[in-house]
Amino acid sequence: MDRVIEIARDGFVATLTINRPDKLNALDTGVLHELLVAVNALADGGETRAAVLTGAGKAFVAGADIAAMATMPPADAKRFSELGHRVCARLETLPFPVIAAVNGFALGGGLELALASDFIYAADSAKLGLPEVTLAVIPGFGGTQRLSRRIGIARARELVFTGRMVLADEAARIGLVNEVVPLADLLERARATAAKIALAGPLAIANAKRVMLRGAGTSLDDACELESQAFAALFGTTDQKTGMAAFLAKEKATFTGT
Ligand code: COA
């Protein structure tokens, strides 16, 4: 089988492209496994400080592969859902940020991948939604949980229960996407933000991401304690000394992730 996931690298910034445009990048088991391997490779390589996730052609991802799901018995559907969850959880817990550059349709599993990313930039032509109920199923890769954490329970309920697609401008208005960009500029814009993130202390970014994610699932007191621990631990790093010394010397710091 041809590879579907492409990885391009520019310095510390990696771009992952899901490349199955004839099926609008629909996610079947093979694509999800390949994505998991690619994401693990980025995590293990140690050279990535920010990543961009996008799709080839007119879609970001138009969902889980309906042809592959149509005859699935419940036990296979459970395994398929668990695989989708593994991919999303891996993306969400990577030690560097992932920006979803939504270049077109982000539906079902596609929106779920974007929701497992740290934030979303969308093309002005993008359409986003969780249409699963129109197929008489529900989102199975975390959409019933992550959408409400991102945009609030009432808006999430409306989108999940109606299955309607939102256009990029509405998605920005409700906080689902951070920024709407002309399609031609989308990748450049996402990579520019990724490159800015890559200039910061990588251990600081990893800890900020971890604490913000873990903290959201706990009480404010517990979350602030997590923050304090991470804040303190960073004072034991070389980069903290480099960064603060460079500021005081009015110089630019270069961080090594140590
Ligand atoms: N799973 C499997 N195949 C899909 C797919 C999906 N989620 N989404 C699109 N495709 C396939 C189509 O079947 C078609 O294949 P074909 O050329 O072999 O017939 C191809 O991708 C192009 O899609 P098409 O429907 O012709 O494009 P369009 O521009 O007319 O419509 C959409 C675009 C996104 C509105 C439409 O494809 C769609 O509704 N897709 C399903 C969205 C969905 O319900 N996702 C959630 C799944 S749980």
mmCIF file of C-alpha atoms and ligand atoms in Angstrom:
data_model
loop_
_atom_site.group_PDB
_atom_site.id
_atom_site.type_symbol
_atom_site.label_atom_id
_atom_site.label_comp_id
_atom_site.label_asym_id
_atom_site.label_seq_id
_atom_site.Cartn_x
_atom_site.Cartn_y
_atom_site.Cartn_z
ATOM 1 C CA MET A 1 0.000 0.000 0.000
ATOM 2 C CA ASP A 2 1.224 3.509 -0.764
ATOM 3 C CA ARG A 3 2.018 5.632 2.249
ATOM 4 C CA VAL A 4 -0.784 7.985 3.195
ATOM 5 C CA ILE A 5 0.941 10.034 5.890
ATOM 6 C CA GLU A 6 3.663 12.375 4.659
ATOM 7 C CA ILE A 7 6.116 14.044 7.005
ATOM 8 C CA ALA A 8 7.987 17.180 5.938
ATOM 9 C CA ARG A 9 10.463 18.934 8.166
ATOM 10 C CA ASP A 10 11.751 22.503 8.251
ATOM 11 C CA GLY A 11 14.141 22.942 11.149
ATOM 12 C CA PHE A 12 12.236 22.127 14.328
ATOM 13 C CA VAL A 13 8.839 22.288 12.603
ATOM 14 C CA ALA A 14 7.272 19.123 11.202
ATOM 15 C CA THR A 15 4.284 19.052 8.882
ATOM 16 C CA LEU A 16 2.146 15.912 8.796
ATOM 17 C CA THR A 17 -0.083 15.609 5.737
ATOM 18 C CA ILE A 18 -2.834 13.024 5.416
ATOM 19 C CA ASN A 19 -2.725 12.229 1.730
ATOM 20 C CA ARG A 20 -5.682 10.200 0.500
ATOM 21 C CA PRO A 21 -7.451 12.897 -1.481
ATOM 22 C CA ASP A 22 -9.556 10.584 -3.671
ATOM 23 C CA LYS A 23 -11.433 9.600 -0.468
ATOM 24 C CA LEU A 24 -11.191 13.068 1.095
ATOM 25 C CA ASN A 25 -8.538 11.637 3.453
ATOM 26 C CA ALA A 26 -11.077 9.381 5.173
ATOM 27 C CA LEU A 27 -9.623 7.425 8.089
ATOM 28 C CA ASP A 28 -9.631 3.656 7.930
ATOM 29 C CA THR A 29 -7.658 1.312 10.170
ATOM 30 C CA GLY A 30 -4.601 1.448 7.907
ATOM 31 C CA VAL A 31 -4.525 5.254 7.830
ATOM 32 C CA LEU A 32 -4.970 5.459 11.604
ATOM 33 C CA HIS A 33 -2.131 2.983 12.197
ATOM 34 C CA GLU A 34 0.099 4.922 9.839
ATOM 35 C CA LEU A 35 -0.777 8.163 11.590
ATOM 36 C CA LEU A 36 0.031 6.619 14.971
ATOM 37 C CA VAL A 37 3.418 5.423 13.701
ATOM 38 C CA ALA A 38 4.157 8.866 12.232
ATOM 39 C CA VAL A 39 3.181 10.689 15.411
ATOM 40 C CA ASN A 40 5.235 8.279 17.537
ATOM 41 C CA ALA A 41 8.214 8.797 15.238
ATOM 42 C CA LEU A 42 7.973 12.562 15.716
ATOM 43 C CA ALA A 43 7.795 12.112 19.484
ATOM 44 C CA ASP A 44 10.749 9.720 19.582
ATOM 45 C CA GLY A 45 12.941 11.667 17.153
ATOM 46 C CA GLY A 46 13.450 14.521 19.607
ATOM 47 C CA GLU A 47 13.911 17.076 16.804
ATOM 48 C CA THR A 48 10.377 18.432 16.681
ATOM 49 C CA ARG A 49 9.334 21.473 18.686
ATOM 50 C CA ALA A 50 6.008 22.122 16.935
ATOM 51 C CA ALA A 51 3.963 20.343 14.283
ATOM 52 C CA VAL A 52 1.300 21.199 11.744
ATOM 53 C CA LEU A 53 -1.344 18.625 10.817
ATOM 54 C CA THR A 54 -3.140 19.068 7.508
ATOM 55 C CA GLY A 55 -4.811 17.226 4.643
ATOM 56 C CA ALA A 56 -4.075 16.921 0.923
ATOM 57 C CA GLY A 57 -6.641 18.151 -1.598
ATOM 58 C CA LYS A 58 -9.985 19.732 -0.776
ATOM 59 C CA ALA A 59 -10.453 18.111 2.620
ATOM 60 C CA PHE A 60 -8.620 18.101 5.917
ATOM 61 C CA VAL A 61 -10.303 14.772 6.712
ATOM 62 C CA ALA A 62 -13.940 14.013 5.813
ATOM 63 C CA GLY A 63 -14.271 11.543 8.650
ATOM 64 C CA ALA A 64 -13.801 7.931 9.498
ATOM 65 C CA ASP A 65 -14.074 5.735 6.415
ATOM 66 C CA ILE A 66 -17.773 5.001 6.011
ATOM 67 C CA ALA A 67 -17.142 2.218 3.502
ATOM 68 C CA ALA A 68 -14.887 0.477 6.031
ATOM 69 C CA MET A 69 -17.386 0.982 8.874
ATOM 70 C CA ALA A 70 -20.592 0.091 7.043
ATOM 71 C CA THR A 71 -20.558 -3.632 7.873
ATOM 72 C CA MET A 72 -18.580 -3.547 11.115
ATOM 73 C CA PRO A 73 -19.941 -5.668 13.936
ATOM 74 C CA PRO A 74 -19.945 -3.984 17.370
ATOM 75 C CA ALA A 75 -16.719 -5.669 18.526
ATOM 76 C CA ASP A 76 -14.813 -4.339 15.501
ATOM 77 C CA ALA A 77 -16.386 -0.913 15.992
ATOM 78 C CA LYS A 78 -15.080 -0.932 19.564
ATOM 79 C CA ARG A 79 -11.547 -1.722 18.376
ATOM 80 C CA PHE A 80 -11.820 0.948 15.659
ATOM 81 C CA SER A 81 -12.969 3.536 18.191
ATOM 82 C CA GLU A 82 -10.145 2.571 20.555
ATOM 83 C CA LEU A 83 -7.602 2.972 17.760
ATOM 84 C CA GLY A 84 -8.984 6.435 16.985
ATOM 85 C CA HIS A 85 -8.747 7.270 20.680
ATOM 86 C CA ARG A 86 -5.130 6.117 20.799
ATOM 87 C CA VAL A 87 -4.215 8.354 17.878
ATOM 88 C CA CYS A 88 -6.031 11.346 19.390
ATOM 89 C CA ALA A 89 -4.567 10.777 22.852
ATOM 90 C CA ARG A 90 -1.058 10.501 21.399
ATOM 91 C CA LEU A 91 -1.505 13.770 19.493
ATOM 92 C CA GLU A 92 -2.922 15.480 22.549
ATOM 93 C CA THR A 93 -0.090 14.378 24.837
ATOM 94 C CA LEU A 94 2.855 14.969 22.493
ATOM 95 C CA PRO A 95 5.534 17.020 24.258
ATOM 96 C CA PHE A 96 5.151 19.793 21.674
ATOM 97 C CA PRO A 97 2.146 21.624 20.222
ATOM 98 C CA VAL A 98 0.266 20.469 17.163
ATOM 99 C CA ILE A 99 -1.583 23.049 15.070
ATOM 100 C CA ALA A 100 -4.382 21.648 12.922
ATOM 101 C CA ALA A 101 -4.381 23.514 9.596
ATOM 102 C CA VAL A 102 -7.907 22.745 8.440
ATOM 103 C CA ASN A 103 -7.791 23.212 4.680
ATOM 104 C CA GLY A 104 -11.333 22.061 3.859
ATOM 105 C CA PHE A 105 -13.816 19.550 5.251
ATOM 106 C CA ALA A 106 -13.039 18.522 8.841
ATOM 107 C CA LEU A 107 -15.883 16.153 9.582
ATOM 108 C CA GLY A 108 -16.363 13.384 12.107
ATOM 109 C CA GLY A 109 -12.978 11.780 12.804
ATOM 110 C CA GLY A 110 -11.359 14.697 10.971
ATOM 111 C CA LEU A 111 -12.727 17.235 13.417
ATOM 112 C CA GLU A 112 -11.836 14.836 16.233
ATOM 113 C CA LEU A 113 -8.184 14.852 15.095
ATOM 114 C CA ALA A 114 -8.303 18.653 14.971
ATOM 115 C CA LEU A 115 -9.779 18.729 18.488
ATOM 116 C CA ALA A 116 -6.942 16.518 19.737
ATOM 117 C CA SER A 117 -4.539 19.081 18.281
ATOM 118 C CA ASP A 118 -3.654 22.087 20.432
ATOM 119 C CA PHE A 119 -5.521 24.627 18.346
ATOM 120 C CA ILE A 120 -6.953 25.073 14.897
ATOM 121 C CA TYR A 121 -6.343 27.488 12.056
ATOM 122 C CA ALA A 122 -8.928 27.134 9.313
ATOM 123 C CA ALA A 123 -9.044 28.094 5.662
ATOM 124 C CA ASP A 124 -11.850 30.491 4.765
ATOM 125 C CA SER A 125 -13.334 27.607 2.750
ATOM 126 C CA ALA A 126 -13.283 25.115 5.656
ATOM 127 C CA LYS A 127 -16.380 23.308 6.878
ATOM 128 C CA LEU A 128 -16.332 21.598 10.243
ATOM 129 C CA GLY A 129 -18.776 19.287 11.953
ATOM 130 C CA LEU A 130 -19.643 16.020 13.637
ATOM 131 C CA PRO A 131 -22.267 14.523 11.288
ATOM 132 C CA GLU A 132 -22.225 11.024 12.824
ATOM 133 C CA VAL A 133 -25.844 11.074 14.041
ATOM 134 C CA THR A 134 -26.960 11.504 10.426
ATOM 135 C CA LEU A 135 -25.432 8.032 9.901
ATOM 136 C CA ALA A 136 -27.168 6.824 13.073
ATOM 137 C CA VAL A 137 -23.958 6.569 15.101
ATOM 138 C CA ILE A 138 -22.103 8.984 17.391
ATOM 139 C CA PRO A 139 -18.598 10.445 17.286
ATOM 140 C CA GLY A 140 -16.217 7.682 18.328
ATOM 141 C CA PHE A 141 -12.767 9.288 18.462
ATOM 142 C CA GLY A 142 -13.405 11.636 21.391
ATOM 143 C CA GLY A 143 -15.734 14.156 19.741
ATOM 144 C CA THR A 144 -18.502 13.841 22.317
ATOM 145 C CA GLN A 145 -15.980 14.870 24.987
ATOM 146 C CA ARG A 146 -13.407 17.175 23.425
ATOM 147 C CA LEU A 147 -15.843 19.407 21.515
ATOM 148 C CA SER A 148 -17.619 20.509 24.684
ATOM 149 C CA ARG A 149 -14.321 21.080 26.460
ATOM 150 C CA ARG A 150 -13.354 23.390 23.575
ATOM 151 C CA ILE A 151 -16.582 25.309 22.917
ATOM 152 C CA GLY A 152 -18.867 24.612 25.891
ATOM 153 C CA ILE A 153 -21.490 21.954 26.441
ATOM 154 C CA ALA A 154 -24.509 23.753 24.964
ATOM 155 C CA ARG A 155 -22.899 24.553 21.615
ATOM 156 C CA ALA A 156 -21.354 21.077 21.474
ATOM 157 C CA ARG A 157 -24.728 19.468 22.094
ATOM 158 C CA GLU A 158 -26.291 21.468 19.288
ATOM 159 C CA LEU A 159 -23.561 20.462 16.841
ATOM 160 C CA VAL A 160 -23.539 16.790 17.867
ATOM 161 C CA PHE A 161 -27.355 16.450 17.895
ATOM 162 C CA THR A 162 -27.922 18.215 14.558
ATOM 163 C CA GLY A 163 -24.758 17.030 12.827
ATOM 164 C CA ARG A 164 -24.669 20.343 10.994
ATOM 165 C CA MET A 165 -21.488 21.737 9.476
ATOM 166 C CA VAL A 166 -20.216 25.146 10.527
ATOM 167 C CA LEU A 167 -18.385 27.436 8.146
ATOM 168 C CA ALA A 168 -14.996 28.857 9.109
ATOM 169 C CA ASP A 169 -16.308 32.242 10.285
ATOM 170 C CA GLU A 170 -18.858 30.707 12.631
ATOM 171 C CA ALA A 171 -16.209 28.244 13.840
ATOM 172 C CA ALA A 172 -14.000 31.207 14.767
ATOM 173 C CA ARG A 173 -16.884 33.021 16.453
ATOM 174 C CA ILE A 174 -17.644 30.055 18.728
ATOM 175 C CA GLY A 175 -13.976 29.477 19.585
ATOM 176 C CA LEU A 176 -13.601 26.257 17.648
ATOM 177 C CA VAL A 177 -10.890 27.736 15.433
ATOM 178 C CA ASN A 178 -8.394 30.393 16.467
ATOM 179 C CA GLU A 179 -8.008 32.083 13.128
ATOM 180 C CA VAL A 180 -9.496 32.049 9.628
ATOM 181 C CA VAL A 181 -6.931 32.409 6.849
ATOM 182 C CA PRO A 182 -7.253 32.473 3.045
ATOM 183 C CA LEU A 183 -6.683 28.904 1.851
ATOM 184 C CA ALA A 184 -3.554 29.864 -0.113
ATOM 185 C CA ASP A 185 -1.936 31.269 3.045
ATOM 186 C CA LEU A 186 -3.053 28.623 5.516
ATOM 187 C CA LEU A 187 0.016 26.384 5.674
ATOM 188 C CA GLU A 188 2.419 29.298 5.720
ATOM 189 C CA ARG A 189 0.458 30.899 8.573
ATOM 190 C CA ALA A 190 0.360 27.678 10.607
ATOM 191 C CA ARG A 191 4.055 27.014 10.003
ATOM 192 C CA ALA A 192 4.931 30.591 11.006
ATOM 193 C CA THR A 193 3.181 30.121 14.349
ATOM 194 C CA ALA A 194 4.845 26.729 14.750
ATOM 195 C CA ALA A 195 8.233 28.327 14.014
ATOM 196 C CA LYS A 196 7.599 30.990 16.667
ATOM 197 C CA ILE A 197 6.737 28.287 19.200
ATOM 198 C CA ALA A 198 9.927 26.439 18.208
ATOM 199 C CA LEU A 199 12.016 29.439 19.286
ATOM 200 C CA ALA A 200 10.826 29.149 22.882
ATOM 201 C CA GLY A 201 12.268 26.794 25.488
ATOM 202 C CA PRO A 202 11.091 23.317 24.448
ATOM 203 C CA LEU A 203 10.847 22.030 28.030
ATOM 204 C CA ALA A 204 8.794 25.094 28.941
ATOM 205 C CA ILE A 205 6.419 24.452 26.033
ATOM 206 C CA ALA A 206 6.148 20.749 26.910
ATOM 207 C CA ASN A 207 5.365 21.590 30.526
ATOM 208 C CA ALA A 208 2.895 24.334 29.637
ATOM 209 C CA LYS A 209 1.068 21.903 27.357
ATOM 210 C CA ARG A 210 1.053 19.118 29.945
ATOM 211 C CA VAL A 211 -0.079 21.311 32.811
ATOM 212 C CA MET A 212 -2.827 23.000 30.777
ATOM 213 C CA LEU A 213 -4.141 19.614 29.633
ATOM 214 C CA ARG A 214 -3.923 17.813 32.982
ATOM 215 C CA GLY A 215 -5.059 20.865 34.930
ATOM 216 C CA ALA A 216 -8.287 21.104 32.947
ATOM 217 C CA GLY A 217 -9.359 17.746 34.369
ATOM 218 C CA THR A 218 -8.743 18.602 38.030
ATOM 219 C CA SER A 219 -9.710 21.198 40.639
ATOM 220 C CA LEU A 220 -8.173 24.672 40.382
ATOM 221 C CA ASP A 221 -6.139 24.002 43.550
ATOM 222 C CA ASP A 222 -4.712 20.750 42.191
ATOM 223 C CA ALA A 223 -4.065 22.365 38.818
ATOM 224 C CA CYS A 224 -2.196 25.264 40.415
ATOM 225 C CA GLU A 225 -0.098 22.766 42.386
ATOM 226 C CA LEU A 226 0.758 20.993 39.111
ATOM 227 C CA GLU A 227 1.737 24.379 37.700
ATOM 228 C CA SER A 228 3.966 25.194 40.702
ATOM 229 C CA GLN A 229 5.776 21.879 40.439
ATOM 230 C CA ALA A 230 6.455 22.348 36.736
ATOM 231 C CA PHE A 231 7.451 26.004 37.239
ATOM 232 C CA ALA A 232 9.957 24.979 39.901
ATOM 233 C CA ALA A 233 11.362 22.052 37.909
ATOM 234 C CA LEU A 234 12.111 24.358 34.988
ATOM 235 C CA PHE A 235 14.455 26.333 37.267
ATOM 236 C CA GLY A 236 16.658 23.257 37.271
ATOM 237 C CA THR A 237 17.192 23.439 33.510
ATOM 238 C CA THR A 238 20.041 24.911 31.519
ATOM 239 C CA ASP A 239 17.571 26.665 29.220
ATOM 240 C CA GLN A 240 16.082 28.668 32.114
ATOM 241 C CA LYS A 241 19.528 29.973 32.999
ATOM 242 C CA THR A 242 20.323 30.664 29.344
ATOM 243 C CA GLY A 243 17.001 32.416 28.751
ATOM 244 C CA MET A 244 17.091 34.695 31.760
ATOM 245 C CA ALA A 245 20.797 35.497 31.382
ATOM 246 C CA ALA A 246 20.229 36.359 27.724
ATOM 247 C CA PHE A 247 17.374 38.684 28.664
ATOM 248 C CA LEU A 248 19.512 40.488 31.231
ATOM 249 C CA ALA A 249 22.388 40.783 28.740
ATOM 250 C CA LYS A 250 19.946 42.065 26.086
ATOM 251 C CA GLU A 251 20.843 39.117 23.852
ATOM 252 C CA LYS A 252 18.791 36.502 22.032
ATOM 253 C CA ALA A 253 18.730 33.058 23.639
ATOM 254 C CA THR A 254 19.103 29.777 21.804
ATOM 255 C CA PHE A 255 17.568 26.860 23.649
ATOM 256 C CA THR A 256 18.721 23.263 23.594
ATOM 257 C CA GLY A 257 15.929 21.519 25.469
ATOM 258 C CA THR A 258 18.118 20.756 28.469
HETATM 259 N N1 COA B 1 -15.667 7.788 4.244
HETATM 260 C C1 COA B 1 -15.443 7.147 3.083
HETATM 261 N N2 COA B 1 -15.391 7.764 1.894
HETATM 262 C C2 COA B 1 -15.614 9.083 1.887
HETATM 263 C C3 COA B 1 -15.883 9.816 3.044
HETATM 264 C C4 COA B 1 -15.899 9.107 4.265
HETATM 265 N N3 COA B 1 -16.100 9.712 5.461
HETATM 266 N N4 COA B 1 -16.065 11.107 2.719
HETATM 267 C C5 COA B 1 -15.921 11.175 1.392
HETATM 268 N N5 COA B 1 -15.651 9.954 0.888
HETATM 269 C C6 COA B 1 -15.432 9.584 -0.533
HETATM 270 C C7 COA B 1 -16.725 9.575 -1.319
HETATM 271 O O1 COA B 1 -17.415 8.368 -1.109
HETATM 272 C C8 COA B 1 -16.198 9.751 -2.709
HETATM 273 O O2 COA B 1 -15.669 8.512 -3.135
HETATM 274 P P1 COA B 1 -15.995 7.993 -4.668
HETATM 275 O O3 COA B 1 -15.383 9.046 -5.548
HETATM 276 O O4 COA B 1 -15.307 6.682 -4.730
HETATM 277 O O5 COA B 1 -17.485 7.953 -4.772
HETATM 278 C C9 COA B 1 -15.011 10.690 -2.510
HETATM 279 O O6 COA B 1 -14.628 10.557 -1.142
HETATM 280 C C10 COA B 1 -15.337 12.127 -2.786
HETATM 281 O O7 COA B 1 -16.428 12.503 -1.960
HETATM 282 P P2 COA B 1 -17.764 13.170 -2.530
HETATM 283 O O8 COA B 1 -18.870 12.834 -1.588
HETATM 284 O O9 COA B 1 -17.953 12.797 -3.963
HETATM 285 O O10 COA B 1 -17.369 14.707 -2.430
HETATM 286 P P3 COA B 1 -18.380 15.956 -2.306
HETATM 287 O O11 COA B 1 -17.528 17.149 -2.470
HETATM 288 O O12 COA B 1 -19.559 15.767 -3.179
HETATM 289 O O13 COA B 1 -18.922 15.891 -0.791
HETATM 290 C C11 COA B 1 -18.694 15.718 1.597
HETATM 291 C C12 COA B 1 -18.047 16.148 0.272
HETATM 292 C C13 COA B 1 -17.635 15.848 2.680
HETATM 293 C C14 COA B 1 -19.892 16.607 1.924
HETATM 294 C C15 COA B 1 -19.160 14.251 1.488
HETATM 295 O O14 COA B 1 -18.103 13.469 0.962
HETATM 296 C C16 COA B 1 -19.575 13.641 2.794
HETATM 297 O O15 COA B 1 -20.647 13.925 3.308
HETATM 298 N N6 COA B 1 -18.717 12.747 3.380
HETATM 299 C C17 COA B 1 -19.025 12.051 4.587
HETATM 300 C C18 COA B 1 -18.912 12.958 5.776
HETATM 301 C C19 COA B 1 -19.251 12.209 7.058
HETATM 302 O O16 COA B 1 -20.381 11.840 7.302
HETATM 303 N N7 COA B 1 -18.231 11.991 7.903
HETATM 304 C C20 COA B 1 -18.381 11.368 9.179
HETATM 305 C C21 COA B 1 -18.163 9.915 9.089
HETATM 306 S S1 COA B 1 -18.475 9.126 10.665
#
